[in-house]
Coordinates of C-alpha atoms in Angstrom, one line a residue:
X1 CA -2.0 8.7 13.3
X2 CA -2.7 8.6 9.6
X3 CA -6.0 8.7 7.7
X4 CA -6.4 8.5 3.9
X5 CA -9.5 8.4 1.6
X6 CA -9.9 5.8 -1.2
X7 CA -12.3 5.0 -4.0
X8 CA -13.1 8.6 -4.7
X9 CA -13.9 9.4 -1.1
X10 CA -16.4 6.6 -0.6
X11 CA -14.1 5.0 1.9
X12 CA -11.4 6.0 4.4
X13 CA -8.7 4.1 6.2
X14 CA -7.1 5.1 9.5
X15 CA -4.2 3.7 11.5
X16 CA -2.5 5.0 14.6
X17 CA -0.5 3.8 17.6
X18 CA 1.8 4.7 20.4
X19 CA 4.8 3.1 22.1
X20 CA 6.0 4.6 25.3
X21 CA 9.7 5.5 25.5
X22 CA 9.5 5.6 29.3
X23 CA 10.2 1.8 29.4
X24 CA 13.5 2.3 27.7
X25 CA 14.5 5.1 30.0
X26 CA 13.3 3.3 33.1
X27 CA 15.4 0.2 32.2
X28 CA 18.5 2.3 32.0
X29 CA 17.9 3.6 35.5
X30 CA 16.7 0.3 37.0
X31 CA 18.0 -2.6 34.9
X32 CA 16.2 -5.2 37.0
X33 CA 12.8 -4.0 36.1
X34 CA 11.0 -4.0 32.7
X35 CA 8.3 -1.5 31.9
X36 CA 6.3 -1.6 28.6
X37 CA 3.3 0.2 27.2
X38 CA 1.8 0.4 23.7
X39 CA -1.6 0.9 22.1
X40 CA -3.0 0.9 18.6
X41 CA -6.2 1.7 16.6
X42 CA -7.3 1.0 13.0
X43 CA -10.5 1.8 11.2
X44 CA -11.8 1.3 7.7
X45 CA -15.1 2.9 6.6
X46 CA -16.8 2.3 3.3
X47 CA -20.1 3.7 1.8
X48 CA -21.4 0.6 0.0
X49 CA -24.4 2.7 -1.3
X50 CA -25.5 6.2 -0.5
X51 CA -27.6 4.7 2.3
X52 CA -25.4 1.9 3.5
X53 CA -22.1 2.2 5.4
X54 CA -19.8 -0.5 6.8
X55 CA -17.1 0.2 9.4
X56 CA -14.4 -2.1 10.8
X57 CA -12.7 -0.8 13.8
X58 CA -9.9 -2.4 16.0
X59 CA -8.1 -1.1 19.0
X60 CA -6.1 -2.4 21.9
X61 CA -3.3 -1.8 24.4
X62 CA -0.8 -3.4 26.8
X63 CA 0.5 -2.2 30.1
X64 CA 3.3 -4.4 31.5
X65 CA 5.6 -4.4 34.5
X66 CA 8.1 -7.2 35.2
X67 CA 11.4 -7.9 36.7
X68 CA 14.3 -10.3 36.2
X69 CA 14.3 -13.1 38.7
X70 CA 17.3 -15.5 38.6
X71 CA 18.0 -14.5 35.0
X72 CA 14.4 -15.0 33.8
X73 CA 11.7 -12.4 33.1
X74 CA 8.9 -12.5 35.8
X75 CA 5.5 -10.8 35.3
X76 CA 4.5 -8.5 38.0
X77 CA 1.5 -7.0 36.2
X78 CA 0.3 -7.5 32.7
X79 CA -2.9 -5.8 31.5
X80 CA -3.8 -6.4 27.8
X81 CA -6.9 -6.0 25.8
X82 CA -8.0 -6.2 22.1
X83 CA -11.3 -5.2 20.4
X84 CA -12.6 -5.7 16.9
X85 CA -15.9 -4.1 16.0
X86 CA -17.8 -4.6 12.8
X87 CA -20.7 -2.1 12.2
X88 CA -23.4 -1.7 9.6
X89 CA -25.5 1.4 9.3
X90 CA -28.4 2.0 7.0
X91 CA -30.4 5.2 6.4
X92 CA -34.1 4.2 6.3
X93 CA -35.3 7.6 5.4
X94 CA -34.6 11.3 5.9
X95 CA -35.2 11.0 9.6
X96 CA -34.5 7.4 10.6
X97 CA -31.6 5.0 10.6
X98 CA -30.7 1.5 11.7
X99 CA -27.4 0.2 13.1
X100 CA -26.2 -3.4 13.6
X101 CA -22.8 -4.2 15.2
X102 CA -20.8 -7.2 16.3
X103 CA -17.8 -7.0 18.7
X104 CA -15.1 -9.5 19.5
X105 CA -12.8 -8.9 22.4
X106 CA -10.0 -10.4 24.5
X107 CA -8.9 -9.2 28.0
X108 CA -6.0 -10.4 30.1
X109 CA -4.9 -9.5 33.6
X110 CA -1.8 -11.5 34.5
X111 CA 0.6 -11.9 37.4
X112 CA 3.6 -14.1 38.1
X113 CA 2.2 -17.7 37.9
X114 CA -1.4 -16.8 37.1
X115 CA -4.0 -14.6 35.6
X116 CA -7.5 -14.1 34.4
X117 CA -8.6 -13.9 30.7
X118 CA -11.9 -13.1 29.1
X119 CA -13.1 -13.9 25.5
X120 CA -16.0 -11.7 24.5
X121 CA -18.6 -11.8 21.8
X122 CA -21.3 -9.0 21.7
X123 CA -23.9 -7.8 19.4
X124 CA -26.2 -4.7 19.4
X125 CA -29.0 -3.3 17.3
X126 CA -30.4 0.2 17.4
X127 CA -33.1 2.2 15.6
X128 CA -33.1 6.0 15.6
X129 CA -35.8 8.4 14.6
X130 CA -35.5 12.2 14.5
X131 CA -39.0 12.9 15.8
X132 CA -38.4 16.7 15.8
X133 CA -35.3 18.8 15.1
X134 CA -34.6 18.8 18.8
X135 CA -35.8 15.2 19.8
X136 CA -34.3 11.9 18.6
X137 CA -36.0 8.7 19.7
X138 CA -33.9 5.5 20.1
X139 CA -34.6 1.9 20.8
X140 CA -32.4 -1.2 20.7
X141 CA -31.2 -4.6 21.9
X142 CA -27.8 -5.8 23.0
X143 CA -26.4 -9.1 24.1
X144 CA -23.0 -10.5 25.1
X145 CA -21.3 -13.8 25.9
X146 CA -18.1 -13.9 28.0
X147 CA -15.9 -17.0 28.5
X148 CA -13.8 -16.4 31.6
X149 CA -10.8 -18.5 32.5
X150 CA -8.4 -18.2 35.4
X151 CA -5.2 -19.9 36.6
X152 CA -5.3 -18.0 39.9
X153 CA -7.1 -21.0 41.5
X154 CA -4.1 -23.2 40.7
X155 CA -1.8 -20.5 42.1
X156 CA -3.9 -20.2 45.3
X157 CA -3.7 -23.9 46.0
X158 CA 0.0 -24.2 45.5
X159 CA 2.8 -23.7 47.9
X160 CA 2.2 -20.6 50.1
X161 CA -1.3 -20.4 48.6
X162 CA -4.0 -18.0 49.6
X163 CA -7.8 -17.8 49.6
X164 CA -9.4 -16.0 46.7
X165 CA -12.1 -13.6 47.7
X166 CA -14.3 -14.5 44.6
X167 CA -14.9 -17.5 42.5
X168 CA -12.7 -17.4 39.3
X169 CA -13.4 -20.9 38.0
X170 CA -13.9 -21.1 34.2
X171 CA -17.4 -20.2 33.2
X172 CA -19.6 -18.5 30.6
X173 CA -21.4 -15.3 31.4
X174 CA -24.4 -14.2 29.3
X175 CA -26.3 -10.9 29.3
X176 CA -29.1 -9.4 27.1
X177 CA -30.8 -6.0 27.4
X178 CA -33.5 -3.9 25.7
X179 CA -33.8 -0.1 26.0
X180 CA -35.7 2.9 24.7
X181 CA -35.0 6.6 25.2
X182 CA -35.3 10.0 23.8
X183 CA -32.5 12.6 23.4
X184 CA -34.1 16.0 23.9
X185 CA -32.0 19.1 23.1
X186 CA -33.6 21.7 25.4
X187 CA -31.2 24.4 24.2
X188 CA -27.7 24.8 22.9
X189 CA -26.3 24.0 26.4
X190 CA -28.7 21.5 27.9
X191 CA -29.6 18.0 26.7
X192 CA -31.9 15.6 28.6
X193 CA -32.2 11.8 27.9
X194 CA -35.2 10.1 29.6
X195 CA -35.3 6.4 29.0
X196 CA -36.0 2.9 30.3
X197 CA -33.9 -0.3 30.1
X198 CA -34.3 -3.9 31.2
X199 CA -31.6 -6.6 31.5
X200 CA -31.3 -10.3 32.0
X201 CA -28.1 -12.0 32.9
X202 CA -26.9 -15.5 33.7
X203 CA -23.6 -17.1 34.8
X204 CA -23.4 -20.9 34.8
X205 CA -27.0 -21.3 35.6
X206 CA -27.3 -18.4 38.0
X207 CA -29.8 -15.9 36.6
X208 CA -30.8 -12.4 37.4
X209 CA -32.3 -9.2 36.0
X210 CA -32.7 -5.5 36.4

């Protein structure tokens, strides 16, 4: 991992990643199997003004296990995800601040001949107010939209098919929530957060709430 400042310290850039050497060692011991793992993260933060900060953050990972079947690579398990988060923070005063963020994501869980993918868009807003030196009050809204696609239905209906325990047909999922709480620092070792939250969610016309 490497992090460097720029523009006289008003901004900073960070990049890091890992690649597992176990896949290479495993392939030497068992040449019919392929094992692969990597992850990454990158972040750029910039103080536009003394009160305004913008942050762009991205991270992701892949965990893969496959084998060679009749000379071709076959996927046994492939779990991959990526996230990109854009965040804006503004100091409204000596004791209050506001945050607005947008998140884009992609998730994949794959097998030989099929898999499930999810495209995500989410947004969240939050107000913070330091009511006392030991109590911070927070309130916010968040919402998300997921587009889920699956090829497991086609796999299940094919030769030697099976019955899926859940419905994985392509669909849109929607959720929105509102919350308010207070972070109370009782002492140096104890923190209490009483709060309330309400959620509404829908999936292809099916609605619910908590």
